[in-house]
Amino acid sequence: MTEVATKAKRVTLGGLNAYYGDSHAVKGVDLEFAPNQVTAIIGPSGCGKSTLVRCVNRMHEELPGARATGSVRLDELDVYGPSIDVVSVRRTIGMVFQRPNPFPTMSIFDNVAAGLRLTGTRGVKLRERVERSLIGAGLWEEVKDRLDAPGISLSGGQQQRLCIARTLAVEPEVILMDEPASALDPIATLRIEELVEELKQRYTIVIVTHNMQQAARVADKTAFMLSGELVEIDSTERIFTTPSDSRTEEYVTGKFG
Amino acid sequence: MPETRTHFRDELQRLEAQALGAFDMVTEALERVAEAIRHTDIELAQLVIEDDDRVDGRYLEVHQGVLSLLARQAPVASDLRLIAALLEIIKHVERMGDQCVNICKLLPLTGNNPPTHPVMLDRIVEMAEQARSEVAQAKEAFARRDVGLAEDLVRQDETINRLNRECFRLAIEIGDDADIREWAMHMMLIARWLERIGDNAVDVGEQTAFVVTGLFREFTDASHPEPVSPGT
C-alpha cells in the first residue's frame, strides 16, 4: 500500500459527490483548501458541510450506505486512489470533532500517545512527541504536572485541546475541524480560535462552523454551502462585506435561516 | 423560509430614518440661511444657530445607535455596509449643520444695512438654494439607494462651484469703497461655506454608491482634478 507522503498539503476537491443511500448530500463540489490557510465552511444545517469534510479524510464511507464520487487530492496524491492506505490518509488528514472525545479510560498522556504507539513510537521519543503535541495544542502548561490524570478529568475546553494534541501527535498535514467549539463556553471557544491561528502556520486547516462570527474571526477564506452545493467561496472579508451571491448575502445577514 | 432577525432589521430601519430626518433639519436650516442672507436677517440667523443643537443631538443618537448595533448584532454584508455608511453620512450632515452655523455667525459682521452688490447677493442666495436642493437630493438618493441620482450630485455641484467662481470675480471687481469691499469679503466667506455644503452632499452620494455596490470610490478626485475649461 502507498504511504501518504507527509509533504502533501493542498487539498483539492474535484466534482465531489457524496451520498447516504439515495440521498445526495454533496453535489459536484470543486474546492481547494490552500496550505497554511484556514478555510471555513458555513451553511445551514443539512447543507452537506460536515459530509464534505468527512469525504476529505475518507470517514464518510464508514457509514452504512454512504459513498462518494469525484476526486480528493492532497497535492498530487489521489486520496481515493486504489492503492491508498486509508489509515494513513486519516493520520495525514486529522480530524477534530464537535464534542471532545478523549479515550475515557486513558490518562492525559496516553490519550496523546495512543496514535503514536500504533506507529511503533516508544520511550524518550514518545514522551517528546507527547510534550510537543500538548505544547502545540496550548495545553502543556495546564497539564504537565498531572499527565497521569484521566483525560476526562479535564474541562470541556481542555478536553478539546487534548483531542487537538492527539491529532497533532501523529503529525498531520491537514486538520479538519467539525464544529470544534460548539460545545464550549465563550472563553474556551476563543482559546480554540487562538490555537487555530497558531496551527495554520504549520497546517492546512478546514473548519466547519455554524457560528458565522467564528468563521469571520478565524478564517482566511470562507465557503458557503446550501443544499449540498457550493454557492460561493471567497476571502472571508469579501464574504462578510460584499458577497457575490444573493443567497450568501441572505444567509450571512440572517435574513433567512 | 421564514424571515429572521426582524427585530434587528426594525432597529436598523429606525436608525436610517433618524439619519434621514437629520437631512430635513439641514434643508430647513438652508432655507432660513437663504432668507437670512437675502434680507440680512440677524434674528433668523440666530434661530439657525440655536436649532443646530437638534442636528448635533441627532448626530449623537445615530452615532450611539450605530455603536449599539455593531456591538450587539454583529452586522455583516449589506447590513454592515449600511451601518458603516450611516456613520459617515451622519457626520457629513452634522458638518453641513455646522457650516450653516458658520454662515449665520458671519452675517452680523456685515453690519446693519450694509452696502450690497445686488448681483453678487443674488448669486450667493442662489448658491444657498442650490445647496439646499443638493442636500435634499442626497437624502433622496440615499433613501432610494439610487446610484444614478447620487452620481448626478456631481453635476449639481458644478452649479455651486460655478457660482462660487463668479462671486469671486464680482468681489474682485466690486470697487474701491471700503464698506462694500468688507461686505464682499464676508460674502466670499459665506460662499466658501456654501460650497463646502455642496461637497458634503456629494460625499453622501458616494456613500449611497458604496452601500449599493460594495465599492467605495470618490466621484471626483480633488487631488487629481480634471482641468477646468476657461469661462465655466
Coordinates of C-alpha atoms in Angstrom, one line a residue:
Chain A
M1 CA 0.0 0.0 0.0
T2 CA 1.1 3.6 -0.7
E3 CA 2.0 5.6 2.4
V4 CA 0.6 9.1 2.1
A5 CA 3.5 11.5 1.7
T6 CA 3.7 13.9 4.6
K7 CA 4.6 16.9 2.5
A8 CA 1.2 16.9 0.8
K9 CA -0.7 20.0 1.9
R10 CA -3.0 21.4 -0.6
V11 CA -6.4 19.7 -0.7
T12 CA -8.3 19.9 -4.0
L13 CA -11.8 18.6 -4.4
G14 CA -12.9 17.9 -7.9
G15 CA -16.6 17.2 -8.7
L16 CA -17.1 15.7 -5.3
N17 CA -20.4 14.0 -4.7
A18 CA -21.5 12.3 -1.5
Y19 CA -24.5 10.1 -0.9
Y20 CA -26.3 8.5 2.0
G21 CA -28.0 5.7 0.2
D22 CA -30.3 7.6 -2.3
S23 CA -29.8 10.9 -0.6
H24 CA -27.4 13.2 -2.5
A25 CA -25.7 15.2 0.3
V26 CA -22.8 16.8 -1.6
K27 CA -23.4 17.8 -5.2
G28 CA -20.4 18.2 -7.5
V29 CA -18.3 20.4 -5.4
D30 CA -15.0 21.8 -6.7
L31 CA -13.0 23.4 -3.9
E32 CA -9.4 24.0 -2.9
F33 CA -8.0 24.3 0.7
A34 CA -4.8 26.1 0.5
P35 CA -1.8 25.3 2.7
N36 CA -1.2 27.4 5.8
Q37 CA -4.7 28.9 5.5
V38 CA -7.9 28.5 7.4
T39 CA -10.9 27.8 5.3
A40 CA -14.2 27.9 7.0
I41 CA -17.3 26.2 5.6
I42 CA -20.6 27.7 6.6
G43 CA -24.2 26.9 5.7
P44 CA -27.5 25.9 7.3
S45 CA -28.0 22.5 9.0
G46 CA -28.1 19.7 6.4
C47 CA -26.3 21.7 3.7
G48 CA -23.6 19.0 3.4
K49 CA -20.7 20.8 5.0
S50 CA -19.9 18.1 7.6
T51 CA -20.3 15.4 5.0
L52 CA -18.0 17.3 2.7
V53 CA -15.1 17.4 5.2
R54 CA -15.7 13.7 6.1
C55 CA -15.1 12.9 2.5
V56 CA -11.7 14.6 2.6
N57 CA -10.3 12.0 5.0
R58 CA -12.5 9.2 3.9
M59 CA -14.5 8.9 7.0
H60 CA -17.8 9.4 5.1
E61 CA -17.6 5.9 3.6
E62 CA -17.5 4.3 7.0
L63 CA -21.2 4.8 7.4
P64 CA -23.5 2.1 6.1
G65 CA -24.8 3.0 2.6
A66 CA -22.6 6.1 2.3
R67 CA -20.4 6.6 -0.7
A68 CA -18.5 9.4 -2.5
T69 CA -17.6 10.0 -6.1
G70 CA -15.3 12.6 -7.7
S71 CA -11.8 13.3 -6.5
V72 CA -9.9 14.5 -3.4
R73 CA -6.3 15.3 -3.9
L74 CA -3.5 16.0 -1.4
D75 CA -1.2 18.0 -3.6
E76 CA -1.0 15.5 -6.5
L77 CA -1.9 12.4 -4.5
D78 CA -5.4 10.9 -5.2
V79 CA -6.8 10.2 -1.7
Y80 CA -9.4 7.8 -3.3
G81 CA -6.7 6.1 -5.3
P82 CA -6.9 2.2 -5.4
S83 CA -3.6 1.6 -3.6
I84 CA -4.1 4.2 -0.8
D85 CA -3.9 3.2 2.8
V86 CA -7.0 4.7 4.4
V87 CA -5.4 4.7 7.9
S88 CA -2.5 6.6 6.6
V89 CA -4.9 9.1 5.0
R90 CA -6.6 9.7 8.3
R91 CA -3.3 10.3 10.1
T92 CA -2.2 12.8 7.5
I93 CA -5.6 14.5 7.5
G94 CA -6.5 14.7 11.1
M95 CA -10.0 15.5 12.4
V96 CA -11.3 17.2 15.5
F97 CA -15.0 16.7 16.3
Q98 CA -17.8 18.8 17.8
R99 CA -17.8 17.1 21.2
P100 CA -14.4 16.5 22.8
N101 CA -14.0 12.7 22.7
P102 CA -10.9 11.7 24.7
F103 CA -10.5 8.0 25.2
P104 CA -12.4 7.7 28.5
T105 CA -10.2 5.2 30.3
M106 CA -6.9 6.7 29.3
S107 CA -4.7 9.2 31.1
I108 CA -3.9 12.6 29.5
F109 CA -0.6 11.2 28.4
D110 CA -2.0 8.1 26.9
N111 CA -4.7 9.9 25.1
V112 CA -2.0 11.8 23.1
A113 CA 0.3 8.8 22.9
A114 CA -2.2 6.3 21.7
G115 CA -1.9 7.0 18.0
L116 CA 1.9 7.2 18.2
R117 CA 2.1 3.8 19.9
L118 CA 0.2 2.3 17.0
T119 CA 3.0 3.5 14.7
G120 CA 5.6 2.0 17.0
T121 CA 6.9 5.1 18.7
R122 CA 8.3 4.3 22.2
G123 CA 10.4 5.7 25.1
V124 CA 12.0 9.1 25.1
K125 CA 10.8 9.8 21.6
L126 CA 7.2 9.1 22.6
R127 CA 7.5 11.4 25.6
E128 CA 9.0 14.2 23.4
R129 CA 6.3 13.9 20.9
V130 CA 3.5 13.9 23.5
E131 CA 5.0 17.0 25.1
R132 CA 5.4 18.7 21.8
S133 CA 1.8 18.0 20.8
L134 CA 0.5 19.3 24.1
I135 CA 2.5 22.4 23.7
G136 CA 1.2 22.7 20.1
A137 CA -2.3 22.4 21.4
G138 CA -1.7 25.1 24.1
L139 CA -2.4 22.6 26.9
W140 CA 1.1 21.7 28.2
E141 CA 1.3 24.3 31.0
E142 CA -2.0 23.3 32.4
V143 CA -1.4 19.5 32.4
K144 CA 2.3 19.0 32.7
D145 CA 2.2 18.1 36.4
R146 CA -0.7 15.7 36.0
L147 CA -0.1 13.7 32.9
D148 CA -1.3 10.5 34.6
A149 CA -4.7 12.0 35.4
P150 CA -7.7 10.7 33.4
G151 CA -8.3 12.7 30.2
I152 CA -11.9 13.1 31.1
S153 CA -11.0 14.9 34.3
L154 CA -10.2 18.0 32.2
S155 CA -12.7 20.8 31.5
G156 CA -14.5 20.7 28.2
G157 CA -12.2 23.3 26.6
Q158 CA -9.1 21.4 27.8
Q159 CA -10.5 18.1 26.6
Q160 CA -11.0 19.6 23.1
R161 CA -7.4 20.8 23.2
L162 CA -6.4 17.4 24.3
C163 CA -8.1 16.0 21.2
I164 CA -6.2 18.5 19.1
A165 CA -3.0 17.4 20.8
R166 CA -3.9 13.8 19.9
T167 CA -4.4 14.8 16.3
L168 CA -1.1 16.8 16.2
A169 CA 0.8 13.8 17.7
V170 CA 0.7 11.8 14.5
E171 CA 2.0 14.8 12.6
P172 CA -0.8 15.5 10.1
E173 CA -0.6 18.0 7.3
V174 CA -4.2 18.9 7.2
I175 CA -6.6 19.4 10.1
L176 CA -10.3 19.2 9.7
M177 CA -12.4 20.6 12.4
D178 CA -16.1 19.9 12.6
E179 CA -17.8 22.5 14.9
P180 CA -14.8 22.2 17.2
A181 CA -16.1 24.9 19.7
S182 CA -19.8 24.4 19.6
A183 CA -19.9 22.5 22.9
L184 CA -17.6 25.0 24.6
D185 CA -18.1 28.2 26.6
P186 CA -17.1 31.5 25.1
I187 CA -13.6 31.7 26.7
A188 CA -12.8 28.1 25.8
T189 CA -14.1 28.9 22.3
L190 CA -11.7 31.9 22.0
R191 CA -8.8 29.8 23.1
I192 CA -9.5 27.2 20.4
E193 CA -9.8 30.1 17.9
E194 CA -6.4 31.4 19.0
L195 CA -5.0 28.0 18.6
V196 CA -6.3 27.7 15.1
E197 CA -4.5 30.9 14.2
E198 CA -1.2 29.3 15.5
L199 CA -1.8 26.0 13.9
K200 CA -2.2 27.4 10.5
Q201 CA 1.5 28.3 10.5
R202 CA 2.1 24.6 10.1
Y203 CA -1.0 23.0 8.7
T204 CA -3.8 23.4 6.3
I205 CA -7.0 23.9 8.3
V206 CA -10.6 23.4 7.4
I207 CA -13.2 24.4 9.9
V208 CA -16.9 23.7 9.7
T209 CA -18.9 26.0 11.8
H210 CA -22.4 27.2 12.5
N211 CA -21.0 30.2 14.1
M212 CA -20.6 32.9 11.4
Q213 CA -18.7 35.2 13.7
Q214 CA -16.3 32.4 14.4
A215 CA -15.7 32.0 10.6
A216 CA -15.3 35.7 10.4
R217 CA -12.7 35.7 13.2
V218 CA -10.5 32.7 12.2
A219 CA -10.8 32.0 8.5
D220 CA -8.8 33.4 5.6
K221 CA -11.3 32.0 3.2
T222 CA -15.0 31.2 3.7
A223 CA -17.1 28.8 1.6
F224 CA -20.9 28.9 1.7
M225 CA -22.8 25.7 1.1
L226 CA -26.5 25.3 0.5
S227 CA -28.5 22.1 -0.2
G228 CA -25.3 20.2 -1.0
E229 CA -23.9 22.7 -3.4
L230 CA -21.0 25.1 -3.0
V231 CA -22.6 28.5 -3.6
E232 CA -19.5 30.7 -3.2
I233 CA -16.0 30.7 -1.8
D234 CA -14.1 33.9 -1.4
S235 CA -11.9 35.8 1.1
T236 CA -13.6 35.9 4.4
E237 CA -13.6 39.7 4.3
R238 CA -15.5 39.7 1.0
I239 CA -18.0 37.1 2.2
F240 CA -18.8 39.2 5.2
T241 CA -18.8 42.6 3.5
T242 CA -19.7 42.2 -0.2
P243 CA -20.7 38.6 -1.0
S244 CA -21.2 37.9 -4.7
D245 CA -24.2 35.6 -4.5
S246 CA -27.5 36.9 -3.1
R247 CA -28.0 33.5 -1.3
T248 CA -24.8 34.1 0.6
E249 CA -26.0 37.6 1.4
E250 CA -29.3 36.4 2.8
Y251 CA -27.6 33.7 4.9
V252 CA -24.8 35.7 6.5
T253 CA -27.1 38.7 7.2
G254 CA -29.6 36.3 8.8
K255 CA -32.4 37.3 6.6
F256 CA -33.2 33.6 6.1
G257 CA -32.2 30.8 8.3
Chain B
M1 CA -38.1 30.0 4.7
P2 CA -39.3 32.3 7.5
E3 CA -37.8 35.8 7.7
T4 CA -35.5 36.1 10.7
R5 CA -33.8 38.9 12.6
T6 CA -36.9 41.2 12.2
H7 CA -36.1 42.9 15.5
F8 CA -32.6 43.8 14.2
R9 CA -34.0 44.9 10.9
D10 CA -36.5 47.2 12.6
E11 CA -33.8 48.8 14.7
L12 CA -31.7 49.3 11.6
Q13 CA -34.6 50.9 9.7
R14 CA -35.3 53.2 12.7
L15 CA -31.6 54.2 12.7
E16 CA -31.7 55.0 9.0
A17 CA -34.9 57.0 9.5
Q18 CA -33.2 59.0 12.2
A19 CA -30.3 59.8 9.9
L20 CA -32.6 60.8 7.0
G21 CA -34.5 63.1 9.4
A22 CA -31.3 65.0 10.0
F23 CA -31.2 65.9 6.3
D24 CA -34.5 67.5 6.7
M25 CA -33.2 69.6 9.6
V26 CA -30.4 70.8 7.4
T27 CA -32.6 71.6 4.3
E28 CA -34.8 73.6 6.7
A29 CA -31.8 75.4 8.0
L30 CA -30.6 76.2 4.5
E31 CA -34.0 77.7 3.6
R32 CA -33.6 80.0 6.5
V33 CA -29.9 80.7 5.6
A34 CA -31.0 81.8 2.1
E35 CA -33.7 84.1 3.6
A36 CA -31.3 85.5 6.3
I37 CA -28.6 86.3 3.6
R38 CA -31.1 88.0 1.3
H39 CA -32.5 90.2 4.0
T40 CA -29.5 90.4 6.3
D41 CA -31.9 89.0 8.9
I42 CA -29.8 88.6 12.0
E43 CA -32.6 87.2 14.1
L44 CA -33.4 84.4 11.7
A45 CA -29.6 83.7 11.5
Q46 CA -29.7 83.4 15.3
L47 CA -32.5 80.8 15.1
V48 CA -30.5 78.7 12.7
I49 CA -27.6 78.8 15.2
E50 CA -29.8 77.7 18.1
D51 CA -31.5 75.0 16.1
D52 CA -28.2 73.4 15.2
D53 CA -28.4 71.7 18.6
R54 CA -31.0 69.5 17.2
V55 CA -28.7 68.3 14.4
D56 CA -25.9 67.8 16.9
G57 CA -28.3 65.8 19.1
R58 CA -29.3 63.7 16.2
Y59 CA -25.7 63.0 15.3
L60 CA -25.1 61.7 18.8
E61 CA -28.2 59.5 18.7
V62 CA -27.3 57.9 15.3
H63 CA -23.6 57.5 16.4
Q64 CA -24.7 55.7 19.6
G65 CA -27.2 53.6 17.7
V66 CA -24.5 52.5 15.2
L67 CA -22.2 51.5 18.0
S68 CA -25.0 49.7 19.7
L69 CA -25.9 47.7 16.6
L70 CA -22.3 46.9 15.9
A71 CA -21.8 45.7 19.5
R72 CA -25.0 43.7 19.8
Q73 CA -25.9 42.5 16.3
A74 CA -22.5 41.9 14.6
P75 CA -24.0 43.1 11.2
V76 CA -22.4 41.8 8.0
A77 CA -22.6 42.2 4.3
S78 CA -25.2 44.8 3.1
D79 CA -26.2 45.4 6.8
L80 CA -22.6 46.2 7.7
R81 CA -22.2 48.5 4.6
L82 CA -25.4 50.4 5.5
I83 CA -24.3 50.8 9.2
A84 CA -20.8 52.0 8.1
A85 CA -22.4 54.4 5.6
L86 CA -24.8 55.8 8.3
L87 CA -21.9 56.6 10.5
E88 CA -20.2 58.5 7.6
I89 CA -23.4 60.2 6.5
I90 CA -24.5 61.4 9.9
K91 CA -21.0 63.0 10.2
H92 CA -21.5 64.8 6.9
V93 CA -24.9 66.0 7.9
E94 CA -23.6 67.3 11.2
R95 CA -20.9 69.2 9.4
M96 CA -23.4 70.7 7.0
G97 CA -25.3 71.9 10.1
D98 CA -22.1 73.5 11.4
Q99 CA -21.5 75.1 8.1
C100 CA -24.9 76.7 8.2
V101 CA -24.0 78.0 11.7
N102 CA -20.7 79.4 10.4
I103 CA -22.6 81.3 7.8
C104 CA -25.1 82.7 10.3
K105 CA -22.3 83.8 12.6
L106 CA -20.8 85.8 9.7
L107 CA -24.0 87.6 8.9
P108 CA -24.0 90.1 11.9
L109 CA -20.4 91.0 11.0
T110 CA -21.6 92.6 7.8
G111 CA -23.2 95.3 10.0
N112 CA -26.7 97.0 9.9
N113 CA -27.9 97.9 6.4
P114 CA -24.5 97.3 4.8
P115 CA -24.0 98.4 1.2
T116 CA -24.6 95.4 -1.0
H117 CA -24.0 94.4 -4.6
P118 CA -27.3 93.1 -5.9
V119 CA -25.9 90.7 -8.5
M120 CA -23.4 89.2 -6.0
L121 CA -26.2 88.9 -3.4
D122 CA -28.4 87.1 -5.9
R123 CA -25.6 84.7 -6.7
I124 CA -25.0 84.0 -3.0
V125 CA -28.7 83.3 -2.4
E126 CA -28.7 81.2 -5.5
M127 CA -25.8 79.2 -4.0
A128 CA -27.8 78.7 -0.8
E129 CA -30.8 77.5 -2.7
Q130 CA -28.7 75.2 -4.8
A131 CA -27.0 73.8 -1.6
R132 CA -30.5 73.1 -0.2
S133 CA -31.5 71.3 -3.3
E134 CA -28.4 69.2 -3.3
V135 CA -28.9 68.2 0.4
A136 CA -32.5 67.1 -0.5
Q137 CA -31.2 65.2 -3.5
A138 CA -28.5 63.5 -1.4
K139 CA -31.2 62.4 1.0
E140 CA -33.5 61.1 -1.7
A141 CA -30.7 59.2 -3.5
F142 CA -29.7 57.5 -0.3
A143 CA -33.3 56.7 0.8
R144 CA -34.0 55.1 -2.6
R145 CA -30.5 53.6 -3.0
D146 CA -30.4 55.4 -6.4
V147 CA -26.8 55.5 -7.6
G148 CA -27.7 57.4 -10.7
L149 CA -29.3 60.2 -8.6
A150 CA -26.3 60.1 -6.3
E151 CA -23.9 60.5 -9.2
D152 CA -25.9 63.4 -10.6
L153 CA -24.9 65.3 -7.4
V154 CA -21.6 65.9 -9.1
R155 CA -23.3 67.7 -11.9
Q156 CA -25.5 69.7 -9.5
D157 CA -22.4 70.6 -7.5
E158 CA -20.8 72.1 -10.6
T159 CA -23.5 74.8 -10.4
I160 CA -22.4 75.8 -6.9
N161 CA -18.8 75.8 -7.9
R162 CA -19.5 78.0 -11.0
L163 CA -21.5 80.5 -8.8
N164 CA -18.6 80.5 -6.3
R165 CA -16.1 81.4 -9.0
E166 CA -18.5 84.1 -10.3
C167 CA -18.8 85.6 -6.9
F168 CA -15.0 85.6 -6.6
R169 CA -14.8 87.6 -9.8
L170 CA -17.5 90.0 -8.7
A171 CA -15.8 90.5 -5.4
I172 CA -12.5 91.4 -7.1
E173 CA -14.3 94.0 -9.3
I174 CA -16.6 95.4 -6.6
G175 CA -14.9 98.8 -6.4
D176 CA -12.9 101.0 -4.1
D177 CA -15.5 101.6 -1.3
A178 CA -14.1 100.1 1.9
D179 CA -17.5 99.1 3.3
I180 CA -18.7 97.3 0.2
R181 CA -15.3 95.5 -0.1
E182 CA -15.7 94.4 3.5
W183 CA -19.2 93.2 2.7
A184 CA -17.9 91.3 -0.3
M185 CA -15.2 89.7 1.7
H186 CA -17.8 88.4 4.2
M187 CA -20.0 87.2 1.3
M188 CA -17.0 85.3 -0.1
L189 CA -16.5 83.5 3.2
I190 CA -20.2 82.6 3.2
A191 CA -19.8 81.4 -0.4
R192 CA -17.0 79.2 0.8
W193 CA -19.2 77.5 3.4
L194 CA -22.0 77.0 0.9
E195 CA -19.6 75.4 -1.5
R196 CA -18.4 73.1 1.3
I197 CA -22.1 72.1 2.0
G198 CA -22.3 71.0 -1.7
D199 CA -19.1 68.9 -1.3
N200 CA -20.6 67.2 1.7
A201 CA -23.8 66.4 -0.3
V202 CA -21.6 64.8 -3.0
D203 CA -19.8 62.8 -0.2
V204 CA -23.2 61.5 0.9
G205 CA -23.8 60.4 -2.7
E206 CA -20.6 58.4 -2.6
Q207 CA -21.8 56.6 0.4
T208 CA -25.0 55.7 -1.4
A209 CA -22.9 54.2 -4.2
F210 CA -20.9 52.3 -1.6
V211 CA -24.0 50.8 0.1
V212 CA -25.4 49.6 -3.3
T213 CA -22.2 48.4 -5.0
G214 CA -19.9 47.5 -2.0
L215 CA -17.1 49.5 -3.6
F216 CA -16.1 52.9 -2.3
R217 CA -14.9 55.4 -4.9
E218 CA -14.8 59.2 -5.0
F219 CA -17.0 60.6 -7.6
T220 CA -14.4 63.4 -8.2
D221 CA -10.8 63.3 -7.1
A222 CA -9.8 66.7 -5.7
S223 CA -6.1 65.9 -5.7
H224 CA -6.2 64.9 -9.4
P225 CA -8.8 67.3 -10.8
E226 CA -9.7 67.4 -14.5
P227 CA -8.6 70.7 -16.0
V228 CA -11.4 73.3 -15.7
S229 CA -12.0 75.0 -19.0
P230 CA -11.9 78.8 -19.0
G231 CA -15.2 80.6 -18.6
T232 CA -17.0 77.8 -16.8

